[in-house]
Amino acid sequence: MLPPSHGSEASPAPLRVAIADDSCLVREAMAAMLHDAPGLEVVAVCEDRDDLLRAIALERPDVVVTDVRMPPDWSDEGIQVAMELRRTNPETGVVVLSQYADARYALDLLELGSDARAYLLKDRVHDRGEITHAVQAVARGDSVIDAKVVELLVNARSGAGASPLADLSPRERQILAEIATGKGNAAIATGLVVSKRSVEKHIHAIFSKLELGDDEDVSRRVKATLIFLAEASSGRVRRA
C-alpha cells in the first residue's frame, strides 16, 4: 500500500483575464500589473470591441477588464460587451474601467443584474491590489462599484451620515439584499417563502422610502442595488 502523499494537491488554475482599452499605454500597464499578480493569467490584450469579442470567443476568459469607450464608435462598447456576456457567457465576470464618474454607465452595467460586475474609475485604481480585488470579486460572482460613483446616487439622501436604508424594515432590508443579487420577484418570493404579491408590496415600499421616484422598474432596482452596495461597503447594512 502506497503511503499518503503530502503536498500533492494541484493548485487551483489561475483566473484567465482578457484586457481591452484603446490606449496602448493603459492596456500595457494594466497587463503588466495583472501579469505578476498571484493567481491571475492575462490571456488577451485588446484595443477595441471587435478584438475583445474575438479574444473572448477564442480564449474563454474568466474575467474581462475593459474600458467603457473604445472603437469602433467610442460610445459605451465596454458596457455593450458586458451586457452581451450576461446573455452568452453569464459565468464570465466583467470589470469596467472608466475615467468618467457617470452613474449612467454604472446603471447600464447593472441593468441585467449586479452579480459578477464591477465599475471602477481609472484614477482610483492606483495599485495592483485594487484591480486584482475587483477581478477576484467578479470571478466569485460579487459586485464592486466605485464609491465615488455611488455617491452620485446616494449623497442627496445620505445627509449627516444617516443611512439611506435606516427607514427600511428588517423584511425590506432582506428583500433589498435579494434584489442586489439580481433576483426577480418570483425567485425572491420562493427563497423567502412568501407570496409574490407580498414581495411586490415590500419592493414598492423600498422604492418609496429610498425616494427612487417613478422611473422604470429595472432602473429603480438598479439604483436600489447601488445604494445597498454602498451601505454594504461602508459596513452599515444590518442583516435581518
Tab-separated table of C-alpha atoms in Angstrom:
chain	number	residue	atom	x	y	z
A	1	MET	CA	0.000	0.000	0.000
A	2	LEU	CA	1.408	3.388	-1.018
A	3	PRO	CA	1.933	5.939	1.754
A	4	PRO	CA	-0.245	9.018	1.609
A	5	SER	CA	1.291	11.768	-0.445
A	6	HIS	CA	1.901	15.203	1.012
A	7	GLY	CA	1.584	18.464	-0.885
A	8	SER	CA	0.343	16.667	-3.982
A	9	GLU	CA	-2.909	18.562	-4.293
A	10	ALA	CA	-2.980	20.525	-7.517
A	11	SER	CA	-3.002	24.295	-7.204
A	12	PRO	CA	-6.153	25.967	-8.458
A	13	ALA	CA	-5.952	27.108	-12.049
A	14	PRO	CA	-5.219	30.834	-12.387
A	15	LEU	CA	-8.050	33.156	-13.362
A	16	ARG	CA	-7.835	33.872	-17.074
A	17	VAL	CA	-8.141	37.606	-17.761
A	18	ALA	CA	-8.734	39.489	-21.023
A	19	ILE	CA	-7.944	43.233	-21.121
A	20	ALA	CA	-9.356	45.815	-23.525
A	21	ASP	CA	-8.518	49.522	-23.781
A	22	ASP	CA	-7.995	51.800	-26.772
A	23	SER	CA	-4.929	53.366	-25.135
A	24	CYS	CA	-1.781	51.323	-25.713
A	25	LEU	CA	-0.212	52.810	-22.602
A	26	VAL	CA	-3.178	51.915	-20.387
A	27	ARG	CA	-3.656	48.374	-21.643
A	28	GLU	CA	0.048	47.546	-21.461
A	29	ALA	CA	0.282	48.989	-17.948
A	30	MET	CA	-2.784	47.004	-16.905
A	31	ALA	CA	-1.386	43.839	-18.476
A	32	ALA	CA	1.923	44.296	-16.660
A	33	MET	CA	0.111	44.944	-13.373
A	34	LEU	CA	-2.038	41.820	-13.639
A	35	HIS	CA	0.630	39.620	-15.192
A	36	ASP	CA	2.606	39.491	-11.949
A	37	ALA	CA	-0.440	39.142	-9.688
A	38	PRO	CA	-0.687	35.742	-7.988
A	39	GLY	CA	-3.494	33.568	-9.288
A	40	LEU	CA	-4.097	35.599	-12.451
A	41	GLU	CA	-3.126	34.946	-16.058
A	42	VAL	CA	-3.508	37.564	-18.795
A	43	VAL	CA	-4.644	35.676	-21.898
A	44	ALA	CA	-5.507	38.577	-24.229
A	45	VAL	CA	-4.781	42.296	-24.594
A	46	CYS	CA	-7.176	44.045	-26.984
A	47	GLU	CA	-7.529	47.538	-28.437
A	48	ASP	CA	-11.204	47.648	-29.442
A	49	ARG	CA	-14.582	45.949	-29.065
A	50	ASP	CA	-14.250	43.603	-32.045
A	51	ASP	CA	-10.786	42.479	-30.975
A	52	LEU	CA	-12.154	41.827	-27.481
A	53	LEU	CA	-15.100	39.794	-28.767
A	54	ARG	CA	-12.739	37.640	-30.836
A	55	ALA	CA	-10.497	37.107	-27.807
A	56	ILE	CA	-13.473	36.116	-25.644
A	57	ALA	CA	-14.581	33.530	-28.205
A	58	LEU	CA	-11.057	32.141	-28.570
A	59	GLU	CA	-9.672	32.315	-25.021
A	60	ARG	CA	-12.851	31.956	-22.904
A	61	PRO	CA	-11.526	34.204	-20.108
A	62	ASP	CA	-12.885	34.016	-16.577
A	63	VAL	CA	-12.835	37.812	-16.289
A	64	VAL	CA	-12.853	40.677	-18.788
A	65	VAL	CA	-11.307	44.023	-17.799
A	66	THR	CA	-12.490	46.658	-20.256
A	67	ASP	CA	-12.649	50.381	-20.842
A	68	VAL	CA	-16.091	51.952	-21.262
A	69	ARG	CA	-15.376	53.727	-24.549
A	70	MET	CA	-13.474	52.047	-27.362
A	71	PRO	CA	-13.527	51.852	-31.138
A	72	PRO	CA	-15.444	51.493	-33.354
A	73	ASP	CA	-17.999	54.024	-32.059
A	74	TRP	CA	-16.346	55.492	-28.942
A	75	SER	CA	-19.632	55.296	-27.039
A	76	ASP	CA	-20.177	52.537	-24.472
A	77	GLU	CA	-18.615	49.492	-26.112
A	78	GLY	CA	-17.384	48.092	-22.791
A	79	ILE	CA	-20.905	48.187	-21.361
A	80	GLN	CA	-22.277	46.586	-24.534
A	81	VAL	CA	-19.808	43.704	-24.219
A	82	ALA	CA	-20.724	43.241	-20.547
A	83	MET	CA	-24.430	43.090	-21.372
A	84	GLU	CA	-23.844	40.650	-24.215
A	85	LEU	CA	-21.790	38.408	-21.924
A	86	ARG	CA	-24.680	38.376	-19.449
A	87	ARG	CA	-26.676	36.594	-22.143
A	88	THR	CA	-23.998	34.460	-23.803
A	89	ASN	CA	-21.418	33.781	-21.060
A	90	PRO	CA	-23.113	34.514	-17.718
A	91	GLU	CA	-20.268	32.899	-15.791
A	92	THR	CA	-17.765	35.483	-17.087
A	93	GLY	CA	-17.020	38.366	-14.728
A	94	VAL	CA	-16.559	41.894	-16.069
A	95	VAL	CA	-14.616	44.811	-14.592
A	96	VAL	CA	-15.400	48.088	-16.367
A	97	LEU	CA	-12.827	50.860	-16.008
A	98	SER	CA	-13.757	54.449	-16.805
A	99	GLN	CA	-12.364	57.939	-16.472
A	100	TYR	CA	-15.914	59.218	-16.110
A	101	ALA	CA	-17.724	59.419	-12.755
A	102	ASP	CA	-21.021	58.917	-14.566
A	103	ALA	CA	-23.713	56.953	-12.752
A	104	ARG	CA	-25.422	56.291	-16.092
A	105	TYR	CA	-22.698	53.850	-17.088
A	106	ALA	CA	-22.986	52.018	-13.782
A	107	LEU	CA	-26.773	51.801	-14.149
A	108	ASP	CA	-26.409	50.393	-17.656
A	109	LEU	CA	-23.788	47.895	-16.475
A	110	LEU	CA	-26.079	46.571	-13.737
A	111	GLU	CA	-29.293	46.649	-15.753
A	112	LEU	CA	-29.335	42.861	-16.178
A	113	GLY	CA	-28.035	42.133	-12.664
A	114	SER	CA	-25.247	43.194	-10.329
A	115	ASP	CA	-23.565	39.832	-9.799
A	116	ALA	CA	-20.082	39.372	-11.314
A	117	ARG	CA	-19.843	43.034	-12.332
A	118	ALA	CA	-17.516	45.851	-11.226
A	119	TYR	CA	-17.330	49.522	-12.183
A	120	LEU	CA	-14.165	51.379	-11.191
A	121	LEU	CA	-12.747	54.779	-12.030
A	122	LYS	CA	-9.309	54.670	-13.623
A	123	ASP	CA	-7.915	57.379	-11.361
A	124	ARG	CA	-8.895	55.287	-8.327
A	125	VAL	CA	-7.021	52.175	-9.471
A	126	HIS	CA	-3.678	53.201	-8.031
A	127	ASP	CA	-2.125	49.825	-7.460
A	128	ARG	CA	-2.386	46.155	-8.210
A	129	GLY	CA	-4.332	45.470	-5.033
A	130	GLU	CA	-7.414	47.426	-6.117
A	131	ILE	CA	-7.740	45.936	-9.579
A	132	THR	CA	-6.904	42.387	-8.506
A	133	HIS	CA	-9.504	42.649	-5.738
A	134	ALA	CA	-12.117	43.609	-8.330
A	135	VAL	CA	-11.054	40.797	-10.680
A	136	GLN	CA	-11.252	38.216	-7.908
A	137	ALA	CA	-14.581	39.602	-6.687
A	138	VAL	CA	-16.350	39.367	-10.044
A	139	ALA	CA	-14.877	35.909	-10.590
A	140	ARG	CA	-16.686	34.866	-7.387
A	141	GLY	CA	-19.892	36.478	-8.629
A	142	ASP	CA	-19.641	39.537	-6.355
A	143	SER	CA	-20.047	43.219	-7.254
A	144	VAL	CA	-17.701	46.174	-6.831
A	145	ILE	CA	-18.910	49.715	-7.541
A	146	ASP	CA	-16.617	52.703	-7.133
A	147	ALA	CA	-17.638	54.687	-4.086
A	148	LYS	CA	-17.371	57.974	-5.987
A	149	VAL	CA	-19.976	56.755	-8.477
A	150	VAL	CA	-22.295	55.556	-5.729
A	151	GLU	CA	-22.060	58.988	-4.095
A	152	LEU	CA	-23.762	60.491	-7.130
A	153	LEU	CA	-26.868	58.473	-6.323
A	154	VAL	CA	-26.919	58.480	-2.532
A	155	ASN	CA	-25.322	61.783	-1.493
A	156	ALA	CA	-28.551	63.764	-1.666
A	157	ARG	CA	-30.364	61.414	0.704
A	158	SER	CA	-27.495	60.391	2.983
A	159	GLY	CA	-27.212	63.724	4.894
A	160	ALA	CA	-25.461	63.989	8.234
A	161	GLY	CA	-24.114	60.462	7.947
A	162	ALA	CA	-27.551	58.895	8.132
A	163	SER	CA	-28.033	55.639	6.248
A	164	PRO	CA	-30.453	55.748	3.289
A	165	LEU	CA	-31.614	52.329	4.489
A	166	ALA	CA	-32.423	53.464	8.028
A	167	ASP	CA	-36.169	53.601	7.429
A	168	LEU	CA	-36.418	50.123	5.920
A	169	SER	CA	-37.954	47.339	7.967
A	170	PRO	CA	-35.947	44.132	8.539
A	171	ARG	CA	-38.008	42.362	5.854
A	172	GLU	CA	-37.469	45.228	3.412
A	173	ARG	CA	-33.708	45.142	4.012
A	174	GLN	CA	-33.791	41.393	3.452
A	175	ILE	CA	-35.642	41.808	0.163
A	176	LEU	CA	-33.299	44.603	-0.935
A	177	ALA	CA	-30.364	42.272	-0.308
A	178	GLU	CA	-32.051	39.743	-2.599
A	179	ILE	CA	-32.614	42.415	-5.255
A	180	ALA	CA	-28.905	43.252	-5.063
A	181	THR	CA	-28.054	39.682	-6.112
A	182	GLY	CA	-30.064	40.151	-9.300
A	183	LYS	CA	-33.054	38.001	-8.332
A	184	GLY	CA	-36.512	38.656	-9.750
A	185	ASN	CA	-39.672	38.898	-7.666
A	186	ALA	CA	-40.656	35.257	-8.151
A	187	ALA	CA	-37.230	33.986	-7.074
A	188	ILE	CA	-37.268	36.273	-4.029
A	189	ALA	CA	-40.722	35.019	-3.055
A	190	THR	CA	-39.613	31.399	-3.350
A	191	GLY	CA	-36.431	31.948	-1.371
A	192	LEU	CA	-38.148	33.802	1.465
A	193	VAL	CA	-41.238	31.573	1.408
A	194	VAL	CA	-43.666	34.456	0.936
A	195	SER	CA	-46.149	35.324	-1.773
A	196	LYS	CA	-45.063	37.178	-4.893
A	197	ARG	CA	-47.692	39.814	-4.085
A	198	SER	CA	-46.074	40.350	-0.688
A	199	VAL	CA	-42.675	40.812	-2.339
A	200	GLU	CA	-44.152	43.346	-4.759
A	201	LYS	CA	-45.653	45.358	-1.888
A	202	HIS	CA	-42.355	45.377	0.007
A	203	ILE	CA	-40.440	46.459	-3.119
A	204	HIS	CA	-42.889	49.298	-3.692
A	205	ALA	CA	-42.268	50.417	-0.098
A	206	ILE	CA	-38.487	50.168	-0.596
A	207	PHE	CA	-38.601	52.357	-3.702
A	208	SER	CA	-40.775	54.874	-1.891
A	209	LYS	CA	-38.562	55.064	1.202
A	210	LEU	CA	-35.413	55.383	-0.929
A	211	GLU	CA	-37.087	58.181	-2.921
A	212	LEU	CA	-36.453	56.477	-6.233
A	213	GLY	CA	-39.358	58.160	-7.963
A	214	ASP	CA	-41.324	56.834	-10.908
A	215	ASP	CA	-38.553	55.526	-13.172
A	216	GLU	CA	-38.861	52.229	-14.974
A	217	ASP	CA	-38.827	49.298	-12.558
A	218	VAL	CA	-35.486	47.983	-13.869
A	219	SER	CA	-33.850	51.376	-13.340
A	220	ARG	CA	-35.188	51.639	-9.792
A	221	ARG	CA	-33.969	48.118	-8.982
A	222	VAL	CA	-30.505	49.021	-10.218
A	223	LYS	CA	-30.440	52.268	-8.213
A	224	ALA	CA	-31.611	50.399	-5.117
A	225	THR	CA	-28.817	47.881	-5.689
A	226	LEU	CA	-26.238	50.664	-5.857
A	227	ILE	CA	-27.497	52.127	-2.602
A	228	PHE	CA	-27.353	48.704	-0.954
A	229	LEU	CA	-23.817	48.092	-2.225
A	230	ALA	CA	-22.702	51.493	-0.932
A	231	GLU	CA	-24.071	50.718	2.505
A	232	ALA	CA	-22.595	47.205	2.469
A	233	SER	CA	-19.152	48.542	1.589
A	234	SER	CA	-19.374	51.013	4.483
A	235	GLY	CA	-20.363	48.234	6.892
A	236	ARG	CA	-23.647	49.945	7.834
A	237	VAL	CA	-26.013	47.373	6.348
A	238	ARG	CA	-27.859	45.432	9.044
A	239	ARG	CA	-28.952	41.932	8.160
A	240	ALA	CA	-32.453	40.825	9.134
